[in-house]
């Protein structure tokens, strides 16, 4: 905590009586202590991670979501999916707290992507958003999933089907060069 008189950071301690040592083991004492910490701070400690409002979208995706999903993707597929998630989601939401997301913010992001990206890309990002926030809810980082009822924008750009046929290009260059 910050001391208001000196403006310096100061450690604040609080004594909590957990009970008699003879009536509980170490795991039970830790559980009671975790309960008191959660009551005081709103944060809890699970599997080596503090679960509180300081968890950002970027941290969650990189440290909790992608490690779970990467094992189910082929190596090349994982590279592409991670790149899409990085460009279209993490770049936009990296430092934003998970708890500050709502359906409105996510829906607006999808609408903006629909103006710039292809139909397939928007559909993929929609699916990733839903998966990421469902996983955050399941792991206890969120009480409610803000992406659960996201809708795909109706005005989507078509897929670019322009192709270059080398055979046709060679035939046309040959026909142009012949007398």
PDB file of C-alpha atoms in Angstrom:
ATOM      1  CA  UNK A   1       0.000   0.000   0.000  1.00  0.00           C
ATOM      2  CA  UNK A   2       1.076   3.619  -0.508  1.00  0.00           C
ATOM      3  CA  UNK A   3       1.651   5.603   2.683  1.00  0.00           C
ATOM      4  CA  UNK A   4      -0.268   8.901   2.192  1.00  0.00           C
ATOM      5  CA  UNK A   5       2.141  10.932   4.339  1.00  0.00           C
ATOM      6  CA  UNK A   6       5.387   9.892   2.606  1.00  0.00           C
ATOM      7  CA  UNK A   7       4.039   8.622  -0.760  1.00  0.00           C
ATOM      8  CA  UNK A   8       6.221   5.540  -0.408  1.00  0.00           C
ATOM      9  CA  UNK A   9       5.211   1.958  -0.828  1.00  0.00           C
ATOM     10  CA  UNK A  10       4.757   0.205   2.502  1.00  0.00           C
ATOM     11  CA  UNK A  11       3.956  -3.396   3.262  1.00  0.00           C
ATOM     12  CA  UNK A  12       0.724  -3.881   5.155  1.00  0.00           C
ATOM     13  CA  UNK A  13       0.255  -6.982   7.251  1.00  0.00           C
ATOM     14  CA  UNK A  14      -2.854  -8.322   8.846  1.00  0.00           C
ATOM     15  CA  UNK A  15      -3.089 -11.033  11.456  1.00  0.00           C
ATOM     16  CA  UNK A  16      -5.624 -13.749  10.781  1.00  0.00           C
ATOM     17  CA  UNK A  17      -6.381 -16.446  13.309  1.00  0.00           C
ATOM     18  CA  UNK A  18      -6.969 -19.668  11.441  1.00  0.00           C
ATOM     19  CA  UNK A  19      -7.665 -21.939  14.402  1.00  0.00           C
ATOM     20  CA  UNK A  20      -5.819 -24.410  16.570  1.00  0.00           C
ATOM     21  CA  UNK A  21      -2.897 -26.170  14.954  1.00  0.00           C
ATOM     22  CA  UNK A  22      -3.913 -29.468  16.535  1.00  0.00           C
ATOM     23  CA  UNK A  23      -7.337 -29.325  14.820  1.00  0.00           C
ATOM     24  CA  UNK A  24      -6.155 -28.902  11.222  1.00  0.00           C
ATOM     25  CA  UNK A  25      -3.474 -30.006   8.843  1.00  0.00           C
ATOM     26  CA  UNK A  26      -1.410 -27.783   6.537  1.00  0.00           C
ATOM     27  CA  UNK A  27      -3.799 -28.114   3.568  1.00  0.00           C
ATOM     28  CA  UNK A  28      -6.808 -27.134   5.689  1.00  0.00           C
ATOM     29  CA  UNK A  29      -4.929 -24.128   7.107  1.00  0.00           C
ATOM     30  CA  UNK A  30      -3.970 -23.031   3.579  1.00  0.00           C
ATOM     31  CA  UNK A  31      -7.613 -23.342   2.467  1.00  0.00           C
ATOM     32  CA  UNK A  32      -8.809 -21.160   5.352  1.00  0.00           C
ATOM     33  CA  UNK A  33      -6.061 -18.625   4.632  1.00  0.00           C
ATOM     34  CA  UNK A  34      -7.027 -18.549   0.937  1.00  0.00           C
ATOM     35  CA  UNK A  35     -10.628 -17.872   1.949  1.00  0.00           C
ATOM     36  CA  UNK A  36      -9.556 -14.920   4.123  1.00  0.00           C
ATOM     37  CA  UNK A  37      -7.317 -13.550   1.362  1.00  0.00           C
ATOM     38  CA  UNK A  38     -10.154 -13.788  -1.145  1.00  0.00           C
ATOM     39  CA  UNK A  39     -12.479 -12.040   1.283  1.00  0.00           C
ATOM     40  CA  UNK A  40      -9.993  -9.186   1.787  1.00  0.00           C
ATOM     41  CA  UNK A  41      -8.616  -8.741  -1.736  1.00  0.00           C
ATOM     42  CA  UNK A  42     -11.033 -10.423  -4.130  1.00  0.00           C
ATOM     43  CA  UNK A  43      -8.143 -12.492  -5.514  1.00  0.00           C
ATOM     44  CA  UNK A  44      -7.402 -16.172  -5.167  1.00  0.00           C
ATOM     45  CA  UNK A  45      -4.358 -18.314  -5.815  1.00  0.00           C
ATOM     46  CA  UNK A  46      -4.756 -21.434  -7.958  1.00  0.00           C
ATOM     47  CA  UNK A  47      -2.121 -23.614  -9.566  1.00  0.00           C
ATOM     48  CA  UNK A  48       0.638 -21.029  -9.141  1.00  0.00           C
ATOM     49  CA  UNK A  49      -1.415 -18.100 -10.547  1.00  0.00           C
ATOM     50  CA  UNK A  50      -3.186 -15.231  -8.819  1.00  0.00           C
ATOM     51  CA  UNK A  51      -6.665 -15.043 -10.276  1.00  0.00           C
ATOM     52  CA  UNK A  52      -7.792 -11.457  -9.930  1.00  0.00           C
ATOM     53  CA  UNK A  53      -8.629  -8.386 -11.962  1.00  0.00           C
ATOM     54  CA  UNK A  54      -4.979  -7.852 -12.942  1.00  0.00           C
ATOM     55  CA  UNK A  55      -5.038 -10.739 -15.434  1.00  0.00           C
ATOM     56  CA  UNK A  56      -4.880  -9.248 -18.925  1.00  0.00           C
ATOM     57  CA  UNK A  57      -6.217 -10.658 -22.158  1.00  0.00           C
ATOM     58  CA  UNK A  58      -2.732 -11.023 -23.652  1.00  0.00           C
ATOM     59  CA  UNK A  59      -1.377 -12.844 -20.604  1.00  0.00           C
ATOM     60  CA  UNK A  60      -4.326 -15.211 -20.488  1.00  0.00           C
ATOM     61  CA  UNK A  61      -4.150 -16.076 -24.191  1.00  0.00           C
ATOM     62  CA  UNK A  62      -0.371 -16.609 -24.184  1.00  0.00           C
ATOM     63  CA  UNK A  63      -0.097 -18.456 -20.858  1.00  0.00           C
ATOM     64  CA  UNK A  64      -3.372 -20.282 -20.365  1.00  0.00           C
ATOM     65  CA  UNK A  65      -5.260 -20.575 -23.675  1.00  0.00           C
ATOM     66  CA  UNK A  66      -2.614 -21.278 -26.319  1.00  0.00           C
ATOM     67  CA  UNK A  67      -0.721 -23.928 -24.297  1.00  0.00           C
ATOM     68  CA  UNK A  68      -3.973 -25.887 -23.979  1.00  0.00           C
ATOM     69  CA  UNK A  69      -4.844 -25.637 -27.663  1.00  0.00           C
ATOM     70  CA  UNK A  70      -1.418 -26.007 -29.292  1.00  0.00           C
ATOM     71  CA  UNK A  71      -1.260 -29.704 -28.491  1.00  0.00           C
ATOM     72  CA  UNK A  72      -4.356 -30.315 -30.603  1.00  0.00           C
ATOM     73  CA  UNK A  73      -3.060 -28.444 -33.667  1.00  0.00           C
ATOM     74  CA  UNK A  74      -0.520 -29.580 -36.239  1.00  0.00           C
ATOM     75  CA  UNK A  75       2.720 -27.601 -36.223  1.00  0.00           C
ATOM     76  CA  UNK A  76       1.971 -25.601 -39.372  1.00  0.00           C
ATOM     77  CA  UNK A  77      -1.649 -25.045 -38.362  1.00  0.00           C
ATOM     78  CA  UNK A  78      -0.517 -23.795 -34.953  1.00  0.00           C
ATOM     79  CA  UNK A  79       1.763 -21.204 -36.577  1.00  0.00           C
ATOM     80  CA  UNK A  80      -1.094 -19.811 -38.667  1.00  0.00           C
ATOM     81  CA  UNK A  81      -3.631 -19.811 -35.835  1.00  0.00           C
ATOM     82  CA  UNK A  82      -1.222 -18.152 -33.401  1.00  0.00           C
ATOM     83  CA  UNK A  83      -0.413 -15.490 -35.983  1.00  0.00           C
ATOM     84  CA  UNK A  84      -4.124 -14.757 -36.580  1.00  0.00           C
ATOM     85  CA  UNK A  85      -4.828 -14.562 -32.845  1.00  0.00           C
ATOM     86  CA  UNK A  86      -1.793 -12.318 -32.335  1.00  0.00           C
ATOM     87  CA  UNK A  87      -2.675  -9.917 -35.177  1.00  0.00           C
ATOM     88  CA  UNK A  88      -6.441  -9.692 -34.799  1.00  0.00           C
ATOM     89  CA  UNK A  89      -6.902 -10.092 -31.048  1.00  0.00           C
ATOM     90  CA  UNK A  90      -3.783  -9.705 -28.918  1.00  0.00           C
ATOM     91  CA  UNK A  91      -2.552  -6.610 -30.779  1.00  0.00           C
ATOM     92  CA  UNK A  92      -5.892  -4.929 -30.033  1.00  0.00           C
ATOM     93  CA  UNK A  93      -6.562  -6.197 -26.507  1.00  0.00           C
ATOM     94  CA  UNK A  94      -3.158  -7.139 -25.036  1.00  0.00           C
ATOM     95  CA  UNK A  95      -3.101  -4.989 -21.883  1.00  0.00           C
ATOM     96  CA  UNK A  96      -6.851  -4.925 -21.208  1.00  0.00           C
ATOM     97  CA  UNK A  97      -8.034  -6.711 -18.078  1.00  0.00           C
ATOM     98  CA  UNK A  98     -10.222  -9.765 -18.729  1.00  0.00           C
ATOM     99  CA  UNK A  99     -12.839  -8.444 -16.332  1.00  0.00           C
ATOM    100  CA  UNK A 100     -13.284  -5.221 -18.299  1.00  0.00           C
ATOM    101  CA  UNK A 101     -14.562  -6.955 -21.442  1.00  0.00           C
ATOM    102  CA  UNK A 102     -18.212  -6.856 -22.344  1.00  0.00           C
ATOM    103  CA  UNK A 103     -20.252  -8.025 -25.292  1.00  0.00           C
ATOM    104  CA  UNK A 104     -20.404  -4.516 -26.775  1.00  0.00           C
ATOM    105  CA  UNK A 105     -16.609  -4.095 -27.005  1.00  0.00           C
ATOM    106  CA  UNK A 106     -16.179  -7.525 -28.601  1.00  0.00           C
ATOM    107  CA  UNK A 107     -19.051  -7.048 -31.055  1.00  0.00           C
ATOM    108  CA  UNK A 108     -17.652  -3.685 -32.199  1.00  0.00           C
ATOM    109  CA  UNK A 109     -14.257  -5.330 -32.734  1.00  0.00           C
ATOM    110  CA  UNK A 110     -15.878  -7.994 -34.921  1.00  0.00           C
ATOM    111  CA  UNK A 111     -17.720  -5.329 -36.941  1.00  0.00           C
ATOM    112  CA  UNK A 112     -14.452  -3.443 -37.512  1.00  0.00           C
ATOM    113  CA  UNK A 113     -12.694  -6.643 -38.591  1.00  0.00           C
ATOM    114  CA  UNK A 114     -15.535  -7.372 -41.016  1.00  0.00           C
ATOM    115  CA  UNK A 115     -14.777  -4.088 -42.811  1.00  0.00           C
ATOM    116  CA  UNK A 116     -11.113  -4.986 -43.350  1.00  0.00           C
ATOM    117  CA  UNK A 117     -10.827  -8.779 -43.370  1.00  0.00           C
ATOM    118  CA  UNK A 118     -12.332 -11.574 -45.425  1.00  0.00           C
ATOM    119  CA  UNK A 119     -15.404 -13.556 -44.427  1.00  0.00           C
ATOM    120  CA  UNK A 120     -13.392 -16.625 -43.408  1.00  0.00           C
ATOM    121  CA  UNK A 121     -11.030 -14.582 -41.254  1.00  0.00           C
ATOM    122  CA  UNK A 122     -13.902 -12.917 -39.381  1.00  0.00           C
ATOM    123  CA  UNK A 123     -15.539 -16.307 -38.810  1.00  0.00           C
ATOM    124  CA  UNK A 124     -12.261 -17.669 -37.418  1.00  0.00           C
ATOM    125  CA  UNK A 125     -11.769 -14.710 -35.078  1.00  0.00           C
ATOM    126  CA  UNK A 126     -15.375 -15.054 -33.908  1.00  0.00           C
ATOM    127  CA  UNK A 127     -14.694 -18.702 -33.039  1.00  0.00           C
ATOM    128  CA  UNK A 128     -11.405 -17.830 -31.274  1.00  0.00           C
ATOM    129  CA  UNK A 129     -13.083 -15.121 -29.189  1.00  0.00           C
ATOM    130  CA  UNK A 130     -15.772 -17.526 -28.082  1.00  0.00           C
ATOM    131  CA  UNK A 131     -13.199 -20.218 -27.243  1.00  0.00           C
ATOM    132  CA  UNK A 132     -10.904 -17.845 -25.351  1.00  0.00           C
ATOM    133  CA  UNK A 133     -13.624 -16.376 -23.159  1.00  0.00           C
ATOM    134  CA  UNK A 134     -15.296 -19.751 -22.568  1.00  0.00           C
ATOM    135  CA  UNK A 135     -11.928 -21.055 -21.375  1.00  0.00           C
ATOM    136  CA  UNK A 136     -11.435 -17.992 -19.152  1.00  0.00           C
ATOM    137  CA  UNK A 137     -14.828 -18.626 -17.569  1.00  0.00           C
ATOM    138  CA  UNK A 138     -14.122 -22.332 -17.144  1.00  0.00           C
ATOM    139  CA  UNK A 139     -10.753 -21.655 -15.484  1.00  0.00           C
ATOM    140  CA  UNK A 140     -12.345 -19.204 -13.047  1.00  0.00           C
ATOM    141  CA  UNK A 141     -10.891 -15.964 -14.415  1.00  0.00           C
ATOM    142  CA  UNK A 142     -14.372 -14.679 -15.320  1.00  0.00           C
ATOM    143  CA  UNK A 143     -17.746 -15.103 -13.667  1.00  0.00           C
ATOM    144  CA  UNK A 144     -19.619 -14.602 -16.940  1.00  0.00           C
ATOM    145  CA  UNK A 145     -18.547 -15.169 -20.555  1.00  0.00           C
ATOM    146  CA  UNK A 146     -18.942 -11.880 -22.518  1.00  0.00           C
ATOM    147  CA  UNK A 147     -18.449 -13.635 -25.876  1.00  0.00           C
ATOM    148  CA  UNK A 148     -21.127 -16.276 -25.368  1.00  0.00           C
ATOM    149  CA  UNK A 149     -23.741 -14.491 -27.456  1.00  0.00           C
ATOM    150  CA  UNK A 150     -21.515 -12.710 -29.967  1.00  0.00           C
ATOM    151  CA  UNK A 151     -22.964 -12.634 -33.452  1.00  0.00           C
ATOM    152  CA  UNK A 152     -21.144 -12.767 -36.740  1.00  0.00           C
ATOM    153  CA  UNK A 153     -21.634  -9.506 -38.679  1.00  0.00           C
ATOM    154  CA  UNK A 154     -23.971  -9.902 -41.639  1.00  0.00           C
ATOM    155  CA  UNK A 155     -21.970  -7.645 -43.976  1.00  0.00           C
ATOM    156  CA  UNK A 156     -18.854  -9.706 -44.627  1.00  0.00           C
ATOM    157  CA  UNK A 157     -16.354  -9.280 -47.441  1.00  0.00           C
ATOM    158  CA  UNK A 158     -16.164 -12.153 -49.852  1.00  0.00           C
ATOM    159  CA  UNK A 159     -13.129 -14.315 -50.220  1.00  0.00           C
ATOM    160  CA  UNK A 160     -10.680 -13.038 -52.831  1.00  0.00           C
ATOM    161  CA  UNK A 161     -10.739 -15.644 -55.601  1.00  0.00           C
ATOM    162  CA  UNK A 162      -8.230 -13.961 -57.872  1.00  0.00           C
ATOM    163  CA  UNK A 163      -5.752 -16.555 -59.068  1.00  0.00           C
ATOM    164  CA  UNK A 164      -2.773 -16.492 -61.326  1.00  0.00           C
ATOM    165  CA  UNK A 165      -2.635 -19.331 -63.829  1.00  0.00           C
ATOM    166  CA  UNK A 166       0.956 -19.743 -64.937  1.00  0.00           C
ATOM    167  CA  UNK A 167      -0.039 -21.850 -67.951  1.00  0.00           C
ATOM    168  CA  UNK A 168      -2.360 -19.149 -69.311  1.00  0.00           C
ATOM    169  CA  UNK A 169       0.257 -16.460 -68.708  1.00  0.00           C
ATOM    170  CA  UNK A 170       2.892 -18.433 -70.585  1.00  0.00           C
ATOM    171  CA  UNK A 171       0.545 -19.139 -73.519  1.00  0.00           C
ATOM    172  CA  UNK A 172      -0.424 -15.472 -73.780  1.00  0.00           C
ATOM    173  CA  UNK A 173       3.209 -14.331 -73.709  1.00  0.00           C
ATOM    174  CA  UNK A 174       4.058 -16.877 -76.395  1.00  0.00           C
ATOM    175  CA  UNK A 175       1.192 -15.726 -78.578  1.00  0.00           C
ATOM    176  CA  UNK A 176       2.188 -12.089 -78.089  1.00  0.00           C
ATOM    177  CA  UNK A 177       5.784 -12.786 -79.045  1.00  0.00           C
ATOM    178  CA  UNK A 178       5.023 -14.832 -82.186  1.00  0.00           C
ATOM    179  CA  UNK A 179       4.524 -13.045 -85.534  1.00  0.00           C
TER     180      UNK A 179
END
